[in-house]
């Protein structure tokens, strides 16, 4: 009997109306996460002034969000792989929107810290949107589609900067927290229309359900499925002479590595998934991904925080006077808005590089470029040059981060894809926890050179790690 796989069906149907709708839904999820994280650039100074906080307590407001995201990234990944992508999306969305609205009502600092930690737990499920979306996209379109999805992230950063510019001078930080939670809440009414991933359904041996989803896709795209019956595995002979030695054992999912019975076994749990990720075939990719996610998160979120801290630290350290909140209002919104726009050229550049040079070369080249932009900031520069350099650094950081978020789901097979991407994302959140200490605390201590040297070292290590990734995923099937 003639058979076809999910990759065959997606290639035959191509990218169409169905994937465009899935893209919009996943994109709104990314808008919600980026707004919750960009909020951290504005929240600290207002909280510090209202509750008379120390610099350490101010940086804690940012760090607890990333700590929550670390927990959430692991948890939602396990939920997504065991109970379905849709379940992971629904629960993380409800959690994020609910905790976001409640944090606007915080009566004191400790309550705010606790609620923002819980917001971080919810936002930690955003990687499920990525895995879910990419599992509907044909291999040849994945690079471009990931760039388009990342535009929603950039839209969220620009929207949050604009929202803060309008809301904070007129109202207060509580209103900003409430408005920031709205995009996540908007996902809930449309949840009933979201499809389950056909790849996940195949792993669970729910072939009829997977076929139904593919038929809906074919109908929406006005195309047809390949002839035959849907199957999870297709036996193929591999010509090892045509493959690079570094990639022989990684991406193809072979029957001896994973069977449907194994994937749906009741013994499947988080420890089993972790053992798979640390197995001989995936160990090198997993460890390198953890390092690069840590460094990229550290650099990206650090640059976001540097934007609101660096120019004022220069003035304060030079004059010996600590600038007040109202004196820097004119700069913080403008600088953050301008550097948020840097993500657009960063995405365009990554769109050109990702399918031209490949995933690995694109990542390490943009990380080294980010180092080059941050280098002059080791010394005190004027505000215009500082903004220009941060603009270039953020463009490169966003480009490399986008390609990394594309690369991680491509490396792992379907039965541990969301878990693998989730744990890697969680390791990245450790970088988010640490970066406020460098970007805020060290700058407040007038140790600008030390802070920037840390960023340079971390980025260089990540760029070298990208060179040692054992597989290039450009143009290859996800299973």
Short mmCIF file of C-alpha atoms in Angstrom, two decimals:
data_model
loop_
_atom_site.label_atom_id
_atom_site.label_comp_id
_atom_site.label_asym_id
_atom_site.label_seq_id
_atom_site.Cartn_x
_atom_site.Cartn_y
_atom_site.Cartn_z
CA UNK A 1 0.00 0.00 0.00
CA UNK A 2 1.28 3.45 -0.92
CA UNK A 3 2.13 5.63 2.09
CA UNK A 4 3.24 9.18 2.82
CA UNK A 5 4.66 10.99 5.86
CA UNK A 6 3.74 14.35 7.38
CA UNK A 7 6.74 15.93 5.64
CA UNK A 8 5.51 14.57 2.31
CA UNK A 9 2.06 16.04 2.92
CA UNK A 10 3.41 19.45 3.93
CA UNK A 11 5.72 19.56 0.92
CA UNK A 12 2.87 18.67 -1.43
CA UNK A 13 0.46 21.23 0.04
CA UNK A 14 3.00 24.00 0.46
CA UNK A 15 2.57 27.10 2.60
CA UNK A 16 -0.95 28.51 2.33
CA UNK A 17 -3.91 30.06 4.09
CA UNK A 18 -3.97 27.46 6.87
CA UNK A 19 -0.36 28.09 7.91
CA UNK A 20 -0.92 31.84 7.67
CA UNK A 21 -3.70 31.61 10.28
CA UNK A 22 -1.52 29.44 12.52
CA UNK A 23 1.26 32.01 12.08
CA UNK A 24 -0.98 34.85 13.26
CA UNK A 25 -2.08 32.94 16.37
CA UNK A 26 1.48 31.97 17.28
CA UNK A 27 2.60 35.52 16.47
CA UNK A 28 0.20 37.03 18.99
CA UNK A 29 1.71 34.69 21.58
CA UNK A 30 5.12 36.11 20.77
CA UNK A 31 3.79 39.67 20.96
CA UNK A 32 2.54 38.90 24.47
CA UNK A 33 5.92 37.53 25.62
CA UNK A 34 7.97 40.35 24.13
CA UNK A 35 5.72 42.95 25.77
CA UNK A 36 6.05 41.29 29.18
CA UNK A 37 9.85 41.30 28.83
CA UNK A 38 10.18 44.80 27.38
CA UNK A 39 8.12 45.98 30.34
CA UNK A 40 11.17 45.30 32.51
CA UNK A 41 13.02 48.19 30.84
CA UNK A 42 10.50 50.67 32.27
CA UNK A 43 9.17 49.12 35.46
CA UNK A 44 12.26 49.25 37.68
CA UNK A 45 12.77 53.03 38.02
CA UNK A 46 9.11 53.66 38.88
CA UNK A 47 8.98 50.87 41.45
CA UNK A 48 12.25 52.07 42.96
CA UNK A 49 10.91 55.58 43.41
CA UNK A 50 7.51 54.53 44.79
CA UNK A 51 8.82 52.00 47.33
CA UNK A 52 12.35 53.42 47.86
CA UNK A 53 14.15 50.27 46.70
CA UNK A 54 17.86 49.52 46.60
CA UNK A 55 19.53 48.76 43.23
CA UNK A 56 19.64 45.07 44.19
CA UNK A 57 15.90 44.98 44.86
CA UNK A 58 15.23 46.84 41.63
CA UNK A 59 17.20 44.29 39.58
CA UNK A 60 15.37 41.49 41.42
CA UNK A 61 12.11 42.51 39.68
CA UNK A 62 13.69 41.54 36.35
CA UNK A 63 15.55 38.50 37.63
CA UNK A 64 12.48 36.80 39.15
CA UNK A 65 10.66 37.00 35.82
CA UNK A 66 13.46 35.09 34.12
CA UNK A 67 13.63 32.64 37.03
CA UNK A 68 9.93 31.96 36.51
CA UNK A 69 10.51 31.54 32.79
CA UNK A 70 13.20 28.97 33.54
CA UNK A 71 10.68 26.88 35.48
CA UNK A 72 7.92 27.50 32.94
CA UNK A 73 10.03 26.62 29.91
CA UNK A 74 10.77 23.15 31.32
CA UNK A 75 7.25 22.57 32.64
CA UNK A 76 5.30 23.64 29.56
CA UNK A 77 7.67 21.66 27.33
CA UNK A 78 6.89 18.45 29.23
CA UNK A 79 3.15 19.24 29.22
CA UNK A 80 3.26 19.93 25.48
CA UNK A 81 5.06 16.68 24.61
CA UNK A 82 2.93 14.51 26.90
CA UNK A 83 -0.56 16.05 26.64
CA UNK A 84 -0.38 17.90 23.33
CA UNK A 85 0.70 21.24 21.94
CA UNK A 86 -2.80 22.71 22.32
CA UNK A 87 -2.91 21.86 26.03
CA UNK A 88 0.45 23.54 26.60
CA UNK A 89 -0.69 26.64 24.70
CA UNK A 90 -3.98 26.95 26.60
CA UNK A 91 -2.62 26.48 30.12
CA UNK A 92 0.38 28.79 29.65
CA UNK A 93 -1.82 31.49 28.10
CA UNK A 94 -4.37 31.41 30.93
CA UNK A 95 -1.59 31.51 33.52
CA UNK A 96 0.22 34.44 31.90
CA UNK A 97 -2.84 36.63 31.37
CA UNK A 98 -4.24 35.95 34.87
CA UNK A 99 -0.99 36.63 36.73
CA UNK A 100 -0.31 39.69 34.55
CA UNK A 101 -3.58 41.36 35.53
CA UNK A 102 -3.15 40.44 39.21
CA UNK A 103 0.37 41.90 39.33
CA UNK A 104 -1.10 45.31 38.47
CA UNK A 105 -2.94 45.18 41.82
CA UNK A 106 0.16 44.37 43.91
CA UNK A 107 -0.06 46.15 47.30
CA UNK A 108 3.67 45.90 48.08
CA UNK A 109 7.07 44.95 46.72
CA UNK A 110 7.08 41.32 47.87
CA UNK A 111 3.66 40.67 46.36
CA UNK A 112 4.79 42.21 43.07
CA UNK A 113 7.93 40.05 42.99
CA UNK A 114 5.90 36.88 43.64
CA UNK A 115 3.32 37.68 40.95
CA UNK A 116 5.94 38.68 38.38
CA UNK A 117 7.66 35.34 39.07
CA UNK A 118 4.37 33.61 38.21
CA UNK A 119 4.02 35.73 35.08
CA UNK A 120 7.46 34.45 34.11
CA UNK A 121 6.28 30.86 34.62
CA UNK A 122 3.44 31.49 32.16
CA UNK A 123 5.57 33.35 29.63
CA UNK A 124 8.04 30.45 29.76
CA UNK A 125 5.61 28.48 27.59
CA UNK A 126 6.12 30.75 24.59
CA UNK A 127 8.54 28.27 22.99
CA UNK A 128 5.55 25.92 22.57
CA UNK A 129 4.15 28.43 20.07
CA UNK A 130 7.36 28.06 18.05
CA UNK A 131 7.40 24.25 18.04
CA UNK A 132 3.66 24.11 17.31
CA UNK A 133 3.90 26.54 14.39
CA UNK A 134 7.01 25.02 12.80
CA UNK A 135 5.40 21.57 12.80
CA UNK A 136 2.88 22.87 10.23
CA UNK A 137 5.50 24.39 7.90
CA UNK A 138 7.22 22.65 4.94
CA UNK A 139 10.99 22.29 5.27
CA UNK A 140 11.79 24.72 2.46
CA UNK A 141 9.73 27.49 4.12
CA UNK A 142 10.87 27.09 7.73
CA UNK A 143 13.69 29.64 7.63
CA UNK A 144 11.56 32.38 6.10
CA UNK A 145 8.56 31.56 8.31
CA UNK A 146 10.65 31.77 11.48
CA UNK A 147 11.82 35.22 10.44
CA UNK A 148 8.23 36.30 9.80
CA UNK A 149 7.18 34.90 13.19
CA UNK A 150 9.97 36.88 14.82
CA UNK A 151 8.54 40.07 13.34
CA UNK A 152 5.71 39.63 15.83
CA UNK A 153 8.29 39.71 18.62
CA UNK A 154 9.65 42.96 17.25
CA UNK A 155 6.11 44.30 16.94
CA UNK A 156 5.64 43.53 20.64
CA UNK A 157 8.80 45.39 21.66
CA UNK A 158 7.83 48.45 19.61
CA UNK A 159 4.26 48.31 20.92
CA UNK A 160 5.44 48.12 24.54
CA UNK A 161 7.86 51.03 24.09
CA UNK A 162 5.07 53.09 22.53
CA UNK A 163 2.62 52.04 25.24
CA UNK A 164 5.04 53.04 27.99
CA UNK A 165 5.69 56.37 26.26
CA UNK A 166 1.94 57.11 26.30
CA UNK A 167 0.82 55.54 29.59
CA UNK A 168 3.56 56.22 32.14
CA UNK A 169 3.69 60.04 31.92
CA UNK A 170 -0.13 60.25 32.23
CA UNK A 171 -1.13 57.30 34.47
CA UNK A 172 1.22 54.99 36.39
CA UNK A 173 3.04 51.67 36.21
CA UNK A 174 -0.02 49.68 37.34
CA UNK A 175 -1.92 50.67 34.21
CA UNK A 176 1.06 49.68 32.10
CA UNK A 177 1.05 46.20 33.69
CA UNK A 178 -2.67 45.80 32.99
CA UNK A 179 -2.46 46.95 29.36
CA UNK A 180 0.57 44.70 28.76
CA UNK A 181 -1.49 41.61 29.73
CA UNK A 182 -4.19 42.26 27.11
CA UNK A 183 -2.54 40.58 24.03
CA UNK A 184 -2.19 37.29 25.92
CA UNK A 185 -5.84 37.46 26.99
CA UNK A 186 -6.90 37.95 23.34
CA UNK A 187 -5.63 34.46 22.48
CA UNK A 188 -8.20 32.68 24.65
CA UNK A 189 -11.43 33.30 22.63
CA UNK A 190 -9.84 31.76 19.51
CA UNK A 191 -8.36 28.70 21.20
CA UNK A 192 -11.20 26.43 20.04
CA UNK A 193 -10.16 26.98 16.42
CA UNK A 194 -6.53 26.01 16.90
CA UNK A 195 -5.53 22.58 15.45
CA UNK A 196 -3.33 20.02 17.14
CA UNK A 197 0.04 19.39 15.51
CA UNK A 198 -0.20 16.47 13.04
CA UNK A 199 3.37 15.47 13.94
CA UNK A 200 2.41 15.15 17.61
CA UNK A 201 -0.69 13.14 16.67
CA UNK A 202 1.45 10.76 14.60
CA UNK A 203 3.83 10.24 17.51
CA UNK A 204 0.80 9.33 19.66
CA UNK A 205 -0.35 6.85 16.97
CA UNK A 206 -3.51 8.91 16.40
CA UNK A 207 -3.17 8.57 12.65
CA UNK A 208 -6.83 9.23 11.83
CA UNK A 209 -6.77 12.50 13.82
CA UNK A 210 -3.55 13.52 12.11
CA UNK A 211 -5.09 12.75 8.73
CA UNK A 212 -8.12 14.90 9.60
CA UNK A 213 -5.85 17.86 10.40
CA UNK A 214 -3.92 17.39 7.15
CA UNK A 215 -7.19 17.23 5.22
CA UNK A 216 -8.29 20.50 6.81
CA UNK A 217 -4.96 22.01 5.77
CA UNK A 218 -5.34 20.74 2.21
CA UNK A 219 -8.87 22.14 2.01
CA UNK A 220 -7.84 25.55 3.36
CA UNK A 221 -4.83 25.69 1.01
CA UNK A 222 -6.93 24.46 -1.94
CA UNK A 223 -4.53 21.59 -2.57
CA UNK A 224 -4.53 17.81 -2.23
CA UNK A 225 -2.77 15.28 -0.03
CA UNK A 226 -0.36 12.76 -1.56
CA UNK A 227 -1.96 9.44 -2.57
CA UNK A 228 -1.91 6.62 -0.04
CA UNK A 229 -2.13 6.33 3.74
CA UNK A 230 -0.42 8.51 6.33
CA UNK A 231 2.40 6.77 8.22
CA UNK A 232 4.79 7.91 10.93
CA UNK A 233 7.95 6.24 9.59
CA UNK A 234 9.04 5.64 6.05
CA UNK A 235 11.81 3.10 5.56
CA UNK A 236 14.56 4.56 3.39
CA UNK A 237 18.05 3.45 2.53
CA UNK A 238 20.65 5.97 3.54
CA UNK A 239 23.67 6.46 1.39
CA UNK A 240 26.29 7.29 3.99
CA UNK A 241 28.72 8.41 1.34
CA UNK A 242 26.48 11.37 0.53
CA UNK A 243 26.20 12.59 4.13
CA UNK A 244 28.69 14.58 6.16
CA UNK A 245 30.08 12.41 8.93
CA UNK A 246 29.05 14.89 11.62
CA UNK A 247 25.37 14.58 10.73
CA UNK A 248 24.94 10.88 10.17
CA UNK A 249 23.37 10.08 13.52
CA UNK A 250 21.40 13.17 14.47
CA UNK A 251 18.39 14.31 12.53
CA UNK A 252 16.88 11.19 10.93
CA UNK A 253 14.51 9.45 13.34
CA UNK A 254 15.03 5.76 12.80
CA UNK A 255 12.66 3.03 13.84
CA UNK A 256 15.24 1.52 16.15
CA UNK A 257 15.59 4.86 17.97
CA UNK A 258 11.91 5.55 18.49
CA UNK A 259 8.81 3.56 17.82
CA UNK A 260 5.22 4.67 18.20
CA UNK A 261 4.82 2.30 21.12
CA UNK A 262 7.81 3.87 22.85
CA UNK A 263 6.51 7.38 22.27
CA UNK A 264 3.08 6.73 23.72
CA UNK A 265 4.25 4.49 26.53
CA UNK A 266 2.88 5.31 29.94
CA UNK A 267 6.45 5.22 31.18
CA UNK A 268 7.21 8.36 29.21
CA UNK A 269 7.95 11.18 31.61
CA UNK A 270 10.23 14.14 32.02
CA UNK A 271 13.19 11.99 33.11
CA UNK A 272 12.80 9.75 30.07
CA UNK A 273 12.78 12.81 27.82
CA UNK A 274 15.88 14.18 29.54
CA UNK A 275 17.67 10.85 29.10
CA UNK A 276 16.85 10.99 25.40
CA UNK A 277 18.21 14.53 25.10
CA UNK A 278 21.42 13.45 26.83
CA UNK A 279 21.74 10.20 24.86
CA UNK A 280 24.81 9.55 22.73
CA UNK A 281 23.20 10.77 19.49
CA UNK A 282 21.94 14.07 20.90
CA UNK A 283 24.34 14.90 23.74
CA UNK A 284 26.67 17.20 21.81
CA UNK A 285 23.84 19.18 20.22
CA UNK A 286 22.01 19.46 23.54
CA UNK A 287 24.97 20.78 25.53
CA UNK A 288 26.00 23.25 22.85
CA UNK A 289 22.41 24.47 22.51
CA UNK A 290 22.25 25.08 26.26
CA UNK A 291 25.42 27.17 26.13
CA UNK A 292 24.31 29.22 23.13
CA UNK A 293 20.81 29.81 24.52
CA UNK A 294 22.31 31.02 27.80
CA UNK A 295 24.69 33.40 26.04
CA UNK A 296 22.14 34.69 23.54
CA UNK A 297 19.53 35.37 26.21
CA UNK A 298 22.15 37.01 28.39
CA UNK A 299 23.22 39.28 25.53
CA UNK A 300 19.78 40.13 24.12
CA UNK A 301 18.05 40.95 27.39
CA UNK A 302 21.20 42.62 28.66
CA UNK A 303 21.21 44.95 25.65
CA UNK A 304 17.54 45.77 26.29
CA UNK A 305 18.39 46.74 29.87
CA UNK A 306 21.57 48.57 28.82
CA UNK A 307 19.43 50.82 26.64
CA UNK A 308 17.62 52.24 29.66
CA UNK A 309 20.64 52.26 31.98
CA UNK A 310 23.82 53.06 30.03
CA UNK A 311 23.48 56.74 29.11
CA UNK A 312 22.26 57.65 32.58
CA UNK A 313 25.05 55.63 34.20
CA UNK A 314 27.55 57.59 32.10
CA UNK A 315 26.13 60.90 33.34
CA UNK A 316 25.79 59.80 36.94
CA UNK A 317 29.29 58.36 37.20
CA UNK A 318 30.86 61.35 35.44
CA UNK A 319 29.15 63.92 37.66
CA UNK A 320 28.81 61.96 40.87
CA UNK A 321 25.10 62.81 40.94
CA UNK A 322 22.40 60.16 40.83
CA UNK A 323 19.88 61.30 38.27
CA UNK A 324 16.24 61.25 39.27
CA UNK A 325 13.41 59.60 37.43
CA UNK A 326 11.92 62.72 35.94
CA UNK A 327 15.26 63.94 34.57
CA UNK A 328 15.70 60.85 32.43
CA UNK A 329 12.11 60.49 31.22
CA UNK A 330 12.92 62.27 27.97
CA UNK A 331 15.66 59.75 27.13
CA UNK A 332 14.41 56.37 28.31
CA UNK A 333 11.37 56.16 25.99
CA UNK A 334 13.13 57.60 22.96
CA UNK A 335 16.23 55.40 23.25
CA UNK A 336 14.23 52.25 23.92
CA UNK A 337 11.90 52.95 21.01
CA UNK A 338 14.80 53.58 18.60
CA UNK A 339 16.73 50.46 19.60
CA UNK A 340 13.52 48.40 19.38
CA UNK A 341 13.34 49.38 15.71
CA UNK A 342 16.81 47.81 15.31
CA UNK A 343 15.20 44.38 15.41
CA UNK A 344 13.65 44.95 11.97
CA UNK A 345 16.97 45.19 10.07
CA UNK A 346 18.26 42.37 12.29
CA UNK A 347 15.42 40.13 11.12
CA UNK A 348 15.87 41.14 7.48
CA UNK A 349 19.58 40.33 7.69
CA UNK A 350 18.91 36.95 9.29
CA UNK A 351 16.30 36.21 6.59
CA UNK A 352 19.00 36.70 3.95
CA UNK A 353 21.69 34.74 5.79
CA UNK A 354 19.73 31.78 7.20
CA UNK A 355 19.00 30.06 3.89
CA UNK A 356 22.10 31.37 2.14
CA UNK A 357 24.94 30.59 4.56
CA UNK A 358 22.99 28.13 6.71
CA UNK A 359 21.96 28.20 10.38
CA UNK A 360 25.38 27.70 11.97
CA UNK A 361 27.37 30.27 10.00
CA UNK A 362 24.59 32.85 10.33
CA UNK A 363 24.53 32.52 14.11
CA UNK A 364 28.24 32.78 14.79
CA UNK A 365 28.80 35.61 12.32
CA UNK A 366 26.04 37.73 13.88
CA UNK A 367 27.34 37.04 17.39
CA UNK A 368 30.81 38.24 16.45
CA UNK A 369 29.22 41.32 14.85
CA UNK A 370 27.35 41.98 18.10
CA UNK A 371 30.70 41.86 19.93
CA UNK A 372 32.10 44.42 17.50
CA UNK A 373 29.24 46.85 18.20
CA UNK A 374 29.49 46.47 21.98
CA UNK A 375 33.29 46.82 22.05
CA UNK A 376 33.51 50.65 21.97
CA UNK A 377 31.01 50.88 24.83
CA UNK A 378 33.72 49.62 27.18
CA UNK A 379 34.61 53.30 27.34
CA UNK A 380 32.20 56.15 28.04
CA UNK A 381 30.67 57.47 24.81
CA UNK A 382 28.26 60.30 24.08
CA UNK A 383 24.54 59.55 23.96
CA UNK A 384 24.25 59.58 20.15
CA UNK A 385 27.12 57.13 19.60
CA UNK A 386 25.88 54.94 22.47
CA UNK A 387 22.43 54.71 20.86
CA UNK A 388 23.93 53.89 17.44
CA UNK A 389 26.14 51.13 18.85
CA UNK A 390 23.29 49.64 20.88
CA UNK A 391 21.13 49.79 17.73
CA UNK A 392 23.65 47.67 15.82
CA UNK A 393 24.24 45.29 18.72
CA UNK A 394 20.52 44.70 19.22
CA UNK A 395 20.00 44.06 15.50
CA UNK A 396 22.69 41.36 15.54
CA UNK A 397 21.50 39.86 18.84
CA UNK A 398 17.93 39.65 17.56
CA UNK A 399 19.06 38.06 14.28
CA UNK A 400 21.14 35.36 15.95
CA UNK A 401 18.45 34.68 18.57
CA UNK A 402 15.84 34.22 15.83
CA UNK A 403 17.98 31.71 13.95
CA UNK A 404 18.71 29.87 17.20
CA UNK A 405 14.97 29.56 17.93
CA UNK A 406 14.58 28.07 14.45
CA UNK A 407 17.55 25.72 14.79
CA UNK A 408 16.60 24.15 18.15
CA UNK A 409 13.26 22.59 17.07
CA UNK A 410 14.84 21.40 13.82
CA UNK A 411 17.50 19.38 15.64
CA UNK A 412 15.17 17.32 17.83
CA UNK A 413 12.69 14.59 16.76
CA UNK A 414 8.97 15.18 17.31
CA UNK A 415 8.58 13.06 20.43
CA UNK A 416 11.02 15.26 22.41
CA UNK A 417 10.99 18.41 20.27
CA UNK A 418 9.03 20.63 22.62
CA UNK A 419 10.83 19.26 25.69
CA UNK A 420 14.24 19.74 24.09
CA UNK A 421 13.48 23.27 22.93
CA UNK A 422 11.87 24.00 26.30
CA UNK A 423 14.87 22.93 28.37
CA UNK A 424 17.23 24.85 26.07
CA UNK A 425 15.01 27.91 26.43
CA UNK A 426 14.99 27.40 30.20
CA UNK A 427 18.79 27.39 30.27
CA UNK A 428 18.58 30.64 28.33
CA UNK A 429 16.40 32.09 31.09
CA UNK A 430 19.31 31.57 33.49
CA UNK A 431 21.10 34.11 31.32
CA UNK A 432 18.09 36.38 31.76
CA UNK A 433 18.30 35.99 35.53
CA UNK A 434 21.99 36.89 35.59
CA UNK A 435 22.01 39.75 33.07
CA UNK A 436 20.20 42.34 35.30
CA UNK A 437 22.99 41.92 37.84
CA UNK A 438 25.51 42.86 35.15
CA UNK A 439 23.46 45.41 33.21
CA UNK A 440 22.00 47.21 36.25
CA UNK A 441 24.05 46.53 39.35
CA UNK A 442 27.53 46.86 37.78
CA UNK A 443 26.58 50.01 35.89
CA UNK A 444 25.12 51.54 39.03
CA UNK A 445 28.47 50.80 40.66
CA UNK A 446 30.19 52.73 37.84
CA UNK A 447 31.91 49.58 36.58
CA UNK A 448 30.95 50.00 32.91
CA UNK A 449 34.14 48.43 31.56
CA UNK A 450 33.68 45.28 33.64
CA UNK A 451 30.04 44.94 32.57
CA UNK A 452 30.80 45.22 28.85
CA UNK A 453 33.78 42.85 29.07
CA UNK A 454 31.45 40.20 30.52
CA UNK A 455 29.09 40.65 27.55
CA UNK A 456 32.00 40.35 25.09
CA UNK A 457 33.35 37.14 26.64
CA UNK A 458 29.94 35.46 26.80
CA UNK A 459 29.16 36.30 23.16
CA UNK A 460 32.54 35.09 21.90
CA UNK A 461 32.14 31.75 23.69
CA UNK A 462 28.68 31.32 22.17
CA UNK A 463 29.94 32.13 18.67
CA UNK A 464 32.66 29.49 18.96
CA UNK A 465 30.09 26.99 20.26
CA UNK A 466 27.95 27.58 17.15
CA UNK A 467 30.89 26.52 15.00
CA UNK A 468 30.92 23.15 16.78
CA UNK A 469 27.25 22.31 16.28
CA UNK A 470 27.39 18.81 14.75
CA UNK A 471 24.64 19.28 12.16
CA UNK A 472 23.41 21.88 9.67
CA UNK A 473 19.61 21.74 9.43
CA UNK A 474 19.07 23.95 6.38
CA UNK A 475 16.64 22.28 3.98
CA UNK A 476 16.30 19.07 6.00
CA UNK A 477 13.10 17.42 7.21
CA UNK A 478 12.20 17.80 10.89
CA UNK A 479 11.99 14.02 11.30
#
